[in-house]
Amino acid sequence: MTNARGTRPRSLQRGFLRSAEAFPERPALEVAGETYSYAGLRERAQAIAATLAREAAGGGHAPALTAVFAHRSATAFAGLLGVLMHGHGYVPLNRTLPPARTRTMLLRSRCAALVVDDASAEQLPDVLGGAGGDGPRVIVAPDHDDVRAAELAERLPGRRVVGARELEPASSWAPVAADPDAIAYLLFTSGSTGQPKGVMVAHRNVPNYVDTLVERYAIDEHDRFSQTHDLTFDNSVFDMFVAWERGACVCCPSSRTLINPGRYLREARLTVWFSVPSVAIFMRRLGALKPGSYPHLRWSLFAGEPLPLEVARAWGAAAPGSTVENLYGPTEATVDCTLYRFDASTSPAECERGIVPIGHPLPNLGVVIVDAELREVAPGEVGELLVRGPQVTLGYWDDPERTALAYVVPPGRDEVHYRTGDVVRRPAPGGAPIAYLGRRDDQVKVRGVRIELGEVEAALREAAGVDAVAALGWPRTDVGVDGIEAFVAGAGVEPAAVRGRLRAILPAHMVPRRIHALDALPLNPNGKTDRAALAAILEDE
Amino acid sequence: MNVTAEAVRAVVLDELAPALADSGRASEGVADDLDLIDAGLIDSLGMLEIIAAVEARFAIEVDFEELEPERLRAIGPFSRFIAEQA
């Protein structure tokens, strides 16, 4: 695999801006029933960028980060481009998360300004709290007319709300020189100690990824991309920036449309599909993967969690004109760092435990599979996957300790490697693919989203007011886990009330489906919680 | 096991209980045709969890080939469909 342009640093937004020059009238985005041309989307983004520049002029703005609190709207996409065109990194926030969690991310990232869309603004007072609170002083609300902007300002005392009419004209935007080492986006992922970790991705981390994929998939201005991922999930970087690099259209469905992914695929006439395997599993359950259903698809791409062989096979038959690929990578190594081309006749022999391999590293990246002392294991042996190269990111925001633990220089090497925590088998020589086997820690994935069980347990302690708690990935499936269940020790604990309090702290996918109250948690001989005994309780139900 | 639409409805409401509490709705007040997605109670993949919970509770496996996915979105049609299949 090669990519012709290599890894020349450039800004994340440059591809979009070049396509806007080359294809001003072609569609860049479809969302909420509207189509936005490249020129139209650029104009909206420029107005937001120019407004952010004007509002920042008077005051200090130490961290070059701006939040985008928007979801499946034109303002979500224009907002994020506007933030980048203002020379800032974007911090995506999502109103489907509890306001308390959004508040934590906002305060942690110290954003001085925030761009909000129509539907998310309703939640802002809950997120920001009362007058004189911390958080962004400037709220840019491009969807708000004068009346609604004034109403919003009244509910956000001490903050400046800039509505549609106060936006700068797009023409007053002055391009900002790109710093390839600056943060392009800051994404929060689950953290084992109870606080989400902010992964800092620099502009220079992204070109290797984007260039590799636009060339591999021969993307052009006629392609139509799915957009199933929330902007808080880094798979969305593919959806947008791989499409925009070559003038393709990003087709963003509403949450309502996504209940029927098959219809979305057909009606949006998608040519490039990218989702977590859970969506394909869902479609298969619904009978939406009948052979030949999606003849116009060119590429069928999956990432975020293990891809079952049977699902890849069924998808391949449903979209016979497409090639199925399985991509793999942590946010810390910029979206995806390995990939594997699925072939219905040859791949089954390469699957381990019914799971499609994660394949080979992207060009210019290196992987090494190591033991606990970070020494390379022998071919055929199992170890932790380490990644090096231009996609390895800057580390965790405001957290040098955890950065030092995860971004390491292994003995005998001279380059920083990111420790993925993923357990894989080192292939035998001769070009065999890497097989994914699981985790070396307590991280689980539910529907492709990373969850540290330690973070769930920290929230449980807070919500239940007891120390002895345990969270388990449950039920277990062939490919991992399907959800979370929890145990708390204490006679007076009311599971329903605890679960209700957790909903205010954790995103929905991290809230245990059931909480079991026991008199005491079983302990193993070392005095630690006996997780196998807890699993046996669930198994026996 | 005899799976009735009422029993399925109870399991779905149990799954939705925290989201209902969040949105200030009482479970008795969930109309048969309330669109669970429009009401912000679940997203599409959340539906998978509800299906999994229903299947686990009644030890059944449901074949959705015949169901219009749109009918998943409201509790009444969903519950009746499962009961017919079980």
XYZ file of C-alpha atoms in Angstrom:
627
model
C 0.000 0.000 0.000
C 1.217 3.465 -0.801
C -0.076 6.958 -0.743
C 1.501 9.203 -3.296
C 1.633 12.404 -1.314
C 3.147 10.819 1.757
C 2.714 12.723 4.959
C 3.220 16.354 4.019
C 1.670 18.304 6.885
C -1.328 20.460 6.126
C -4.399 21.675 7.902
C -7.380 19.417 8.401
C -9.692 21.853 6.582
C -7.474 22.337 3.526
C -9.036 19.493 1.572
C -12.497 20.976 2.059
C -11.339 24.434 0.986
C -9.648 23.067 -2.133
C -12.764 21.122 -3.076
C -14.801 24.282 -2.532
C -12.582 25.964 -5.142
C -12.748 23.025 -7.558
C -16.427 22.082 -7.141
C -18.255 25.122 -5.698
C -21.674 24.023 -6.932
C -21.424 20.328 -6.092
C -23.174 19.086 -2.948
C -20.900 18.925 0.102
C -23.540 18.042 2.664
C -27.072 16.758 2.933
C -28.637 17.147 6.350
C -32.119 17.663 7.798
C -33.711 17.581 4.339
C -31.464 20.297 2.857
C -28.548 20.129 0.452
C -25.553 22.462 0.894
C -23.129 23.085 -1.939
C -19.416 23.390 -1.235
C -19.673 27.144 -1.797
C -22.717 27.368 0.467
C -21.178 25.379 3.292
C -17.929 27.318 3.009
C -19.829 30.585 3.260
C -21.551 29.463 6.462
C -18.234 28.280 7.884
C -16.514 31.534 6.941
C -19.186 33.564 8.712
C -18.702 31.519 11.867
C -14.889 31.759 11.600
C -15.024 35.534 11.093
C -17.420 35.900 14.029
C -15.163 33.866 16.305
C -12.227 36.070 15.267
C -14.171 39.269 16.001
C -15.395 38.061 19.391
C -11.922 36.883 20.418
C -10.287 40.160 19.439
C -10.904 41.936 22.720
C -10.151 39.224 25.223
C -7.635 36.550 25.972
C -8.069 33.137 24.433
C -5.268 31.015 25.794
C -6.268 27.522 24.641
C -6.866 27.451 20.894
C -9.971 25.328 21.260
C -13.627 26.076 20.546
C -16.562 23.817 21.358
C -19.231 22.772 18.863
C -22.444 21.768 20.615
C -24.532 20.537 17.714
C -25.930 17.298 16.359
C -26.982 16.250 12.860
C -27.564 19.831 11.674
C -25.956 22.133 9.104
C -24.569 24.179 11.982
C -22.774 21.110 13.332
C -20.728 20.782 10.135
C -20.382 24.500 9.355
C -19.502 25.076 13.020
C -16.694 22.580 13.040
C -15.296 23.886 9.753
C -15.659 27.455 11.040
C -13.718 26.622 14.180
C -10.925 25.087 12.079
C -10.946 28.070 9.683
C -10.613 30.338 12.713
C -7.387 28.473 13.470
C -8.777 26.629 16.482
C -9.230 22.960 17.234
C -12.795 21.780 17.666
C -14.217 20.067 20.723
C -17.410 18.239 19.681
C -20.182 18.012 22.273
C -23.450 16.148 21.960
C -26.827 16.830 23.520
C -27.512 13.089 23.774
C -24.964 12.997 26.612
C -25.975 14.059 30.143
C -25.527 17.839 30.589
C -23.257 17.246 33.585
C -20.837 15.288 31.429
C -20.907 17.891 28.664
C -20.177 20.507 31.315
C -17.145 18.535 32.529
C -15.744 18.372 28.997
C -16.370 22.072 28.400
C -14.683 23.138 31.606
C -11.801 20.731 31.186
C -11.070 21.951 27.660
C -11.269 25.639 28.787
C -12.993 26.716 25.560
C -13.580 30.474 25.466
C -16.315 30.168 22.841
C -18.951 27.685 21.781
C -20.969 27.259 18.577
C -24.462 25.898 19.183
C -27.242 24.736 16.886
C -30.960 25.252 17.253
C -31.886 22.013 19.005
C -28.864 21.867 21.333
C -29.278 25.442 22.636
C -32.245 24.285 24.724
C -29.841 22.291 26.899
C -27.198 25.022 27.258
C -28.548 26.570 30.487
C -28.369 23.129 32.135
C -24.851 22.628 30.824
C -23.496 26.030 31.807
C -25.323 26.581 35.084
C -26.170 30.001 36.487
C -24.643 33.444 36.242
C -20.954 33.998 36.713
C -20.172 30.347 36.145
C -17.105 29.065 34.351
C -17.071 27.985 30.749
C -17.240 29.813 27.431
C -18.134 33.517 27.543
C -19.141 33.682 23.881
C -21.988 31.620 22.460
C -22.308 31.729 18.659
C -25.839 30.676 17.689
C -26.159 30.916 13.868
C -29.646 29.326 13.887
C -31.102 31.941 16.268
C -32.934 35.024 15.034
C -32.938 38.204 17.143
C -35.863 37.193 19.326
C -34.587 33.733 20.102
C -31.008 34.952 20.574
C -32.297 37.462 23.145
C -34.259 34.716 24.902
C -31.182 32.512 24.993
C -29.067 35.389 26.325
C -31.573 35.901 29.123
C -31.189 32.290 30.158
C -27.379 32.562 30.027
C -26.594 35.588 32.195
C -23.041 36.870 31.992
C -22.441 35.393 28.549
C -22.541 37.004 25.143
C -24.918 35.337 22.698
C -24.295 36.085 19.018
C -27.363 35.302 16.903
C -27.694 35.013 13.128
C -28.000 38.723 12.462
C -24.863 39.561 14.404
C -22.706 37.088 12.475
C -19.875 38.633 10.505
C -20.347 38.516 6.725
C -18.550 35.552 5.183
C -16.458 37.956 3.094
C -14.717 39.359 6.185
C -13.058 36.029 6.954
C -9.279 36.245 6.732
C -7.503 32.907 6.273
C -5.403 31.901 9.263
C -1.970 30.382 8.777
C -2.102 26.703 9.657
C 0.144 25.315 12.363
C 0.490 21.576 11.667
C 1.393 20.936 15.298
C -1.733 22.626 16.666
C -4.691 20.584 17.889
C -7.222 19.946 15.110
C -9.721 18.255 17.391
C -9.970 17.141 20.993
C -12.060 14.029 21.565
C -13.017 12.708 24.970
C -12.970 8.955 25.538
C -13.780 6.934 28.610
C -11.079 7.025 31.296
C -10.474 4.220 33.771
C -10.068 6.489 36.803
C -13.518 7.981 36.469
C -12.787 11.030 34.312
C -12.984 11.059 30.533
C -9.630 11.524 28.771
C -9.230 14.159 26.058
C -7.208 12.861 23.106
C -5.335 15.692 21.348
C -5.142 15.103 17.585
C -2.900 17.504 15.670
C -3.421 18.634 12.074
C -0.262 16.797 11.056
C -1.651 13.469 12.326
C -4.480 13.348 9.787
C -3.033 13.632 6.200
C -1.468 10.165 6.179
C -4.861 8.684 7.001
C -6.909 10.803 4.590
C -4.471 10.488 1.675
C -4.209 6.734 2.062
C -7.954 6.228 1.994
C -8.909 8.680 -0.775
C -6.391 6.956 -3.024
C -7.203 3.416 -1.964
C -10.912 4.009 -2.504
C -10.444 6.279 -5.565
C -12.843 8.828 -4.069
C -14.165 11.487 -6.444
C -16.823 14.197 -6.550
C -19.527 11.698 -7.521
C -19.215 9.706 -4.300
C -21.862 9.880 -1.615
C -20.752 9.046 1.922
C -22.757 7.706 4.821
C -22.538 9.700 8.060
C -23.667 7.393 10.820
C -21.204 8.444 13.531
C -21.754 11.204 16.050
C -19.124 13.919 15.788
C -17.880 12.939 19.254
C -16.753 9.616 17.722
C -13.603 9.856 15.596
C -14.983 7.631 12.818
C -16.809 10.839 11.842
C -13.426 12.259 10.760
C -13.500 9.709 7.942
C -17.105 10.535 7.033
C -16.297 14.220 6.585
C -12.683 14.726 5.725
C -12.162 11.768 3.399
C -15.320 12.801 1.502
C -14.464 16.509 1.378
C -10.877 15.869 0.299
C -12.130 14.957 -3.198
C -15.411 16.849 -3.506
C -17.760 14.041 -2.425
C -21.043 14.562 -0.546
C -21.593 13.781 3.150
C -25.126 12.407 3.573
C -26.112 12.889 7.214
C -29.314 11.072 8.224
C -31.562 12.052 11.113
C -31.649 9.728 14.137
C -35.141 8.804 12.946
C -33.888 7.752 9.518
C -31.216 5.582 11.088
C -33.788 3.156 12.486
C -33.982 1.893 8.905
C -30.390 1.937 7.651
C -31.300 -0.051 4.532
C -33.757 2.568 3.343
C -31.240 5.315 4.115
C -28.611 3.485 2.067
C -30.957 3.211 -0.910
C -32.677 6.577 -0.732
C -29.474 8.539 -0.175
C -27.898 6.541 -3.057
C -24.758 6.018 -0.991
C -21.603 4.792 -2.688
C -19.416 4.635 0.431
C -20.712 3.097 3.641
C -18.843 3.314 6.953
C -20.294 2.248 10.283
C -19.637 0.241 13.397
C -20.368 -3.463 12.860
C -23.288 -3.104 15.313
C -25.285 -1.313 12.600
C -24.695 -4.228 10.223
C -25.641 -6.691 12.973
C -28.829 -4.677 13.556
C -29.633 -4.692 9.837
C -29.048 -8.419 9.662
C -31.435 -8.898 12.600
C -34.028 -6.839 10.751
C -33.619 -8.893 7.577
C -32.179 -5.892 5.727
C -29.154 -7.728 4.302
C -30.876 -9.678 1.559
C -28.570 -10.552 -1.349
C -28.329 -7.819 -3.948
C -30.115 -5.156 -1.875
C -27.521 -2.417 -2.355
C -26.066 -2.724 -5.852
C -24.784 0.876 -6.072
C -22.413 0.686 -3.064
C -18.721 0.774 -3.996
C -17.180 0.434 -0.547
C -18.467 -1.168 2.635
C -16.250 -0.175 5.536
C -16.466 -1.151 9.189
C -14.500 -0.114 12.265
C -14.850 0.396 15.983
C -15.407 -3.146 17.201
C -14.789 -6.734 16.062
C -16.417 -7.579 12.726
C -17.983 -11.068 12.760
C -17.247 -13.198 9.702
C -20.931 -13.982 9.185
C -21.854 -10.300 9.158
C -19.094 -9.447 6.664
C -20.254 -12.293 4.446
C -23.922 -11.252 4.590
C -23.046 -7.615 3.893
C -20.852 -8.592 0.960
C -23.777 -10.512 -0.570
C -26.193 -7.614 0.076
C -23.841 -5.140 -1.620
C -22.270 -7.319 -4.313
C -20.718 -4.396 -6.184
C -18.810 -3.277 -3.112
C -15.620 -4.334 -1.416
C -15.841 -4.992 2.311
C -12.963 -3.734 4.441
C -12.397 -3.974 8.168
C -10.541 -1.004 9.644
C -9.017 -0.808 13.089
C -7.505 1.856 15.262
C -7.741 3.806 18.503
C -8.484 7.548 18.577
C -4.910 8.000 19.819
C -3.551 6.776 16.466
C -5.950 8.918 14.368
C -9.094 6.996 13.485
C -7.679 3.852 11.886
C -4.175 2.467 11.637
C -4.678 -0.986 10.109
C -7.051 -2.389 7.515
C -8.053 -5.692 5.975
C -9.781 -6.463 2.704
C -12.482 -9.090 3.156
C -12.791 -11.823 0.555
C -15.677 -14.255 0.920
C -13.649 -17.163 -0.410
C -10.252 -16.665 1.216
C -11.017 -14.711 4.401
C -12.765 -17.480 6.393
C -9.456 -19.332 6.670
C -7.846 -16.191 8.110
C -10.540 -15.530 10.720
C -9.882 -16.489 14.297
C -12.914 -17.329 16.487
C -15.208 -16.105 13.731
C -13.760 -12.584 13.755
C -12.398 -10.848 10.661
C -8.684 -9.937 11.020
C -7.609 -6.303 11.384
C -5.053 -6.765 8.642
C -1.970 -4.674 8.016
C -0.764 -1.209 9.001
C -1.454 1.779 6.759
C 1.560 3.083 4.805
C 4.157 4.964 6.845
C 2.895 3.397 10.078
C 4.657 0.668 11.997
C 3.234 -1.853 14.405
C 4.983 -4.061 16.896
C 3.419 -6.756 19.068
C 4.956 -6.948 22.508
C 4.915 -8.699 25.864
C 4.449 -7.011 29.244
C 8.072 -5.747 29.134
C 7.382 -4.169 25.730
C 9.640 -6.693 23.961
C 8.483 -8.038 20.619
C 6.880 -11.486 20.808
C 7.694 -14.282 18.359
C 5.598 -14.842 15.227
C 2.418 -16.722 16.103
C 2.519 -15.456 19.704
C -0.022 -13.189 21.365
C 0.812 -9.709 22.672
C -0.202 -6.073 22.918
C -0.330 -4.026 19.713
C 1.858 -0.890 19.627
C 1.634 1.696 16.837
C 4.206 4.253 15.645
C 4.325 6.814 12.874
C 2.752 10.102 11.782
C -0.728 9.228 13.030
C 0.369 8.806 16.654
C -1.244 11.769 18.396
C -0.010 14.326 20.914
C -1.329 12.622 24.053
C -4.009 13.384 26.632
C -5.131 16.928 27.349
C -3.811 18.181 30.698
C -2.724 14.719 31.710
C 1.030 14.127 31.416
C 0.906 11.079 33.689
C -1.507 9.089 31.578
C 0.184 10.329 28.412
C 3.508 8.967 29.677
C 1.942 5.585 30.442
C 0.359 5.173 27.008
C 2.874 6.889 24.688
C 6.126 5.039 25.250
C 9.513 4.379 23.675
C 9.969 0.602 23.925
C 13.411 -0.761 24.904
C 15.846 -0.793 21.981
C 13.737 1.606 19.883
C 13.961 5.330 19.374
C 10.418 6.334 18.402
C 7.286 6.944 20.449
C 4.788 4.101 20.193
C 1.182 4.247 21.338
C 0.137 1.315 23.530
C -3.309 0.328 22.260
C -4.129 -2.109 25.075
C -5.457 -4.405 22.352
C -4.337 -8.016 22.335
C -3.523 -9.436 18.913
C -1.679 -12.396 17.413
C 1.587 -11.623 15.647
C 1.256 -13.065 12.157
C 3.639 -15.666 10.866
C 6.010 -14.248 8.240
C 4.659 -14.204 4.705
C 2.030 -11.488 4.752
C -0.645 -13.011 6.987
C -2.951 -10.444 8.609
C -3.009 -9.448 12.284
C -5.822 -11.100 14.246
C -7.646 -9.142 16.965
C -8.199 -11.159 20.144
C -9.414 -8.788 22.857
C -8.259 -6.356 25.552
C -5.531 -6.609 28.159
C -7.470 -4.418 30.607
C -11.012 -3.635 31.719
C -11.986 -1.695 28.645
C -15.041 -2.988 26.804
C -16.814 -1.784 23.701
C -20.546 -1.445 23.428
C -21.683 -0.682 19.878
C -18.162 0.396 19.009
C -17.867 2.930 21.804
C -15.002 2.545 24.266
C -15.979 2.116 27.888
C -13.571 1.790 30.800
C -15.320 -0.308 33.428
C -13.294 1.643 35.995
C -15.102 4.803 34.957
C -18.491 3.118 35.356
C -17.420 1.872 38.802
C -16.293 5.338 39.884
C -19.693 6.724 38.901
C -21.425 3.834 40.690
C -19.571 4.619 43.924
C -20.727 8.193 43.680
C -24.320 7.331 42.783
C -24.756 4.505 45.324
C -22.692 6.030 48.119
C -20.886 2.721 48.716
C -17.328 1.649 47.984
C -17.833 -1.990 47.032
C -19.070 -1.937 43.445
C -18.281 -3.833 40.268
C -19.205 -3.351 36.621
C -19.053 -6.207 34.131
C -19.370 -6.326 30.376
C -22.523 -8.450 29.998
C -23.984 -10.327 28.216
C -20.885 -11.693 26.543
C -21.146 -12.330 22.845
C -18.897 -13.896 20.230
C -17.392 -10.527 19.510
C -17.206 -8.954 22.970
C -20.035 -7.720 25.129
C -23.494 -6.399 24.450
C -23.897 -4.109 27.461
C -22.968 -3.567 31.081
C -24.360 -4.956 34.319
C -23.293 -3.895 37.781
C -23.180 -5.066 41.377
C -23.269 -2.939 44.504
C -22.849 -4.102 48.097
C -25.201 -2.733 50.722
C -28.593 -3.631 52.131
C -30.048 -0.144 51.761
C -29.122 0.397 48.126
C -32.037 0.912 45.768
C -30.932 -0.148 42.272
C -33.580 1.898 40.457
C -32.604 5.090 42.254
C -28.905 4.437 41.657
C -29.550 3.847 37.983
C -31.507 7.082 37.781
C -28.594 9.016 39.326
C -26.135 7.327 36.952
C -28.166 8.585 34.006
C -27.296 12.096 35.046
C -23.574 11.316 35.181
C -22.859 8.845 32.394
C -23.762 8.595 28.710
C -26.631 6.165 28.135
C -24.404 3.447 26.688
C -22.325 3.415 29.896
C -25.269 3.078 32.303
C -25.563 -0.549 33.473
C -28.654 -2.240 32.109
C -29.239 -3.780 35.543
C -27.798 -3.123 38.970
C -27.790 -6.017 41.407
C -27.648 -5.278 45.133
C -25.804 -7.917 47.188
C -25.070 -7.984 50.924
C -21.384 -8.157 50.036
C -19.359 -8.682 46.877
C -17.563 -12.049 46.609
C -13.791 -11.769 47.073
C -11.012 -13.917 45.684
C -8.111 -15.150 47.856
C -6.198 -11.904 47.171
C -9.025 -9.901 48.681
C -10.068 -8.444 45.329
C -13.566 -8.560 43.877
C -14.089 -12.012 42.398
C -15.326 -11.033 38.955
C -15.618 -14.643 37.811
C -18.030 -15.317 40.693
C -20.097 -12.277 39.670
C -20.181 -13.491 36.081
C -21.352 -16.871 37.384
C -24.277 -15.146 39.157
C -25.327 -13.568 35.847
C -24.776 -16.841 34.013
C -27.052 -18.711 36.431
C -29.977 -16.360 36.041
C -43.795 -19.543 27.873
C -46.834 -17.586 26.831
C -45.617 -14.220 25.583
C -48.321 -11.589 25.509
C -48.084 -8.116 24.042
C -48.688 -6.775 27.556
C -45.717 -8.731 28.913
C -43.471 -7.451 26.101
C -44.685 -3.924 26.726
C -43.741 -4.288 30.399
C -40.200 -5.375 29.512
C -39.788 -2.497 27.056
C -41.048 -0.005 29.633
C -38.638 -1.466 32.163
C -35.774 -0.901 29.711
C -36.988 2.601 29.025
C -37.605 3.452 32.689
C -34.505 5.612 33.202
C -35.046 7.476 29.929
C -38.692 7.999 30.825
C -37.714 9.328 34.235
C -35.255 11.693 32.551
C -37.888 13.045 30.230
C -40.441 13.417 33.014
C -42.894 10.891 31.577
C -44.711 8.269 33.593
C -44.557 4.785 32.107
C -48.375 4.565 32.235
C -48.461 7.636 30.047
C -46.583 6.039 27.145
C -49.115 5.915 24.333
C -49.230 2.861 22.127
C -48.102 4.881 19.140
C -45.559 7.171 20.837
C -42.518 7.342 18.559
C -39.711 6.335 20.905
C -37.030 7.891 18.710
C -38.796 11.193 18.103
C -39.483 11.362 21.833
C -35.728 11.124 22.395
C -36.049 7.961 24.476
C -33.755 5.798 22.336
C -31.629 5.879 19.223
C -31.692 3.237 16.513
C -29.009 1.087 18.077
C -30.742 1.445 21.434
C -33.475 -0.564 19.751
C -31.011 -3.464 19.502
C -30.658 -3.423 23.286
C -34.393 -3.513 23.756
C -34.675 -6.415 21.321
C -31.877 -8.202 23.179
C -33.591 -7.605 26.532
C -36.938 -8.886 25.269
C -35.350 -11.963 23.727
C -33.377 -12.682 26.887
C -36.385 -12.230 29.165
C -38.626 -14.609 27.204
C -35.861 -16.902 25.921
C -37.014 -16.394 22.339
C -35.364 -15.387 19.087
C -37.424 -13.075 16.959
C -37.366 -13.022 13.172
C -37.772 -9.440 11.999
C -37.875 -10.179 8.260
C -41.557 -9.328 8.100
C -41.447 -6.170 10.201
C -41.227 -2.719 8.673
C -38.397 -1.152 10.693
C -40.591 1.902 11.242
C -42.901 -0.254 13.312
C -40.080 -0.818 15.782
C -40.351 2.760 16.834
C -43.672 2.597 18.657
C -44.214 0.401 21.673
C -47.656 -0.938 20.671
C -46.828 -2.316 17.210
C -43.480 -3.582 18.487
C -45.031 -5.465 21.420
C -47.747 -7.007 19.297
C -45.249 -8.085 16.657
C -43.068 -9.849 19.234
C -46.081 -11.551 20.796
C -47.213 -12.818 17.387
C -43.740 -14.152 16.643
C -43.137 -15.854 19.988
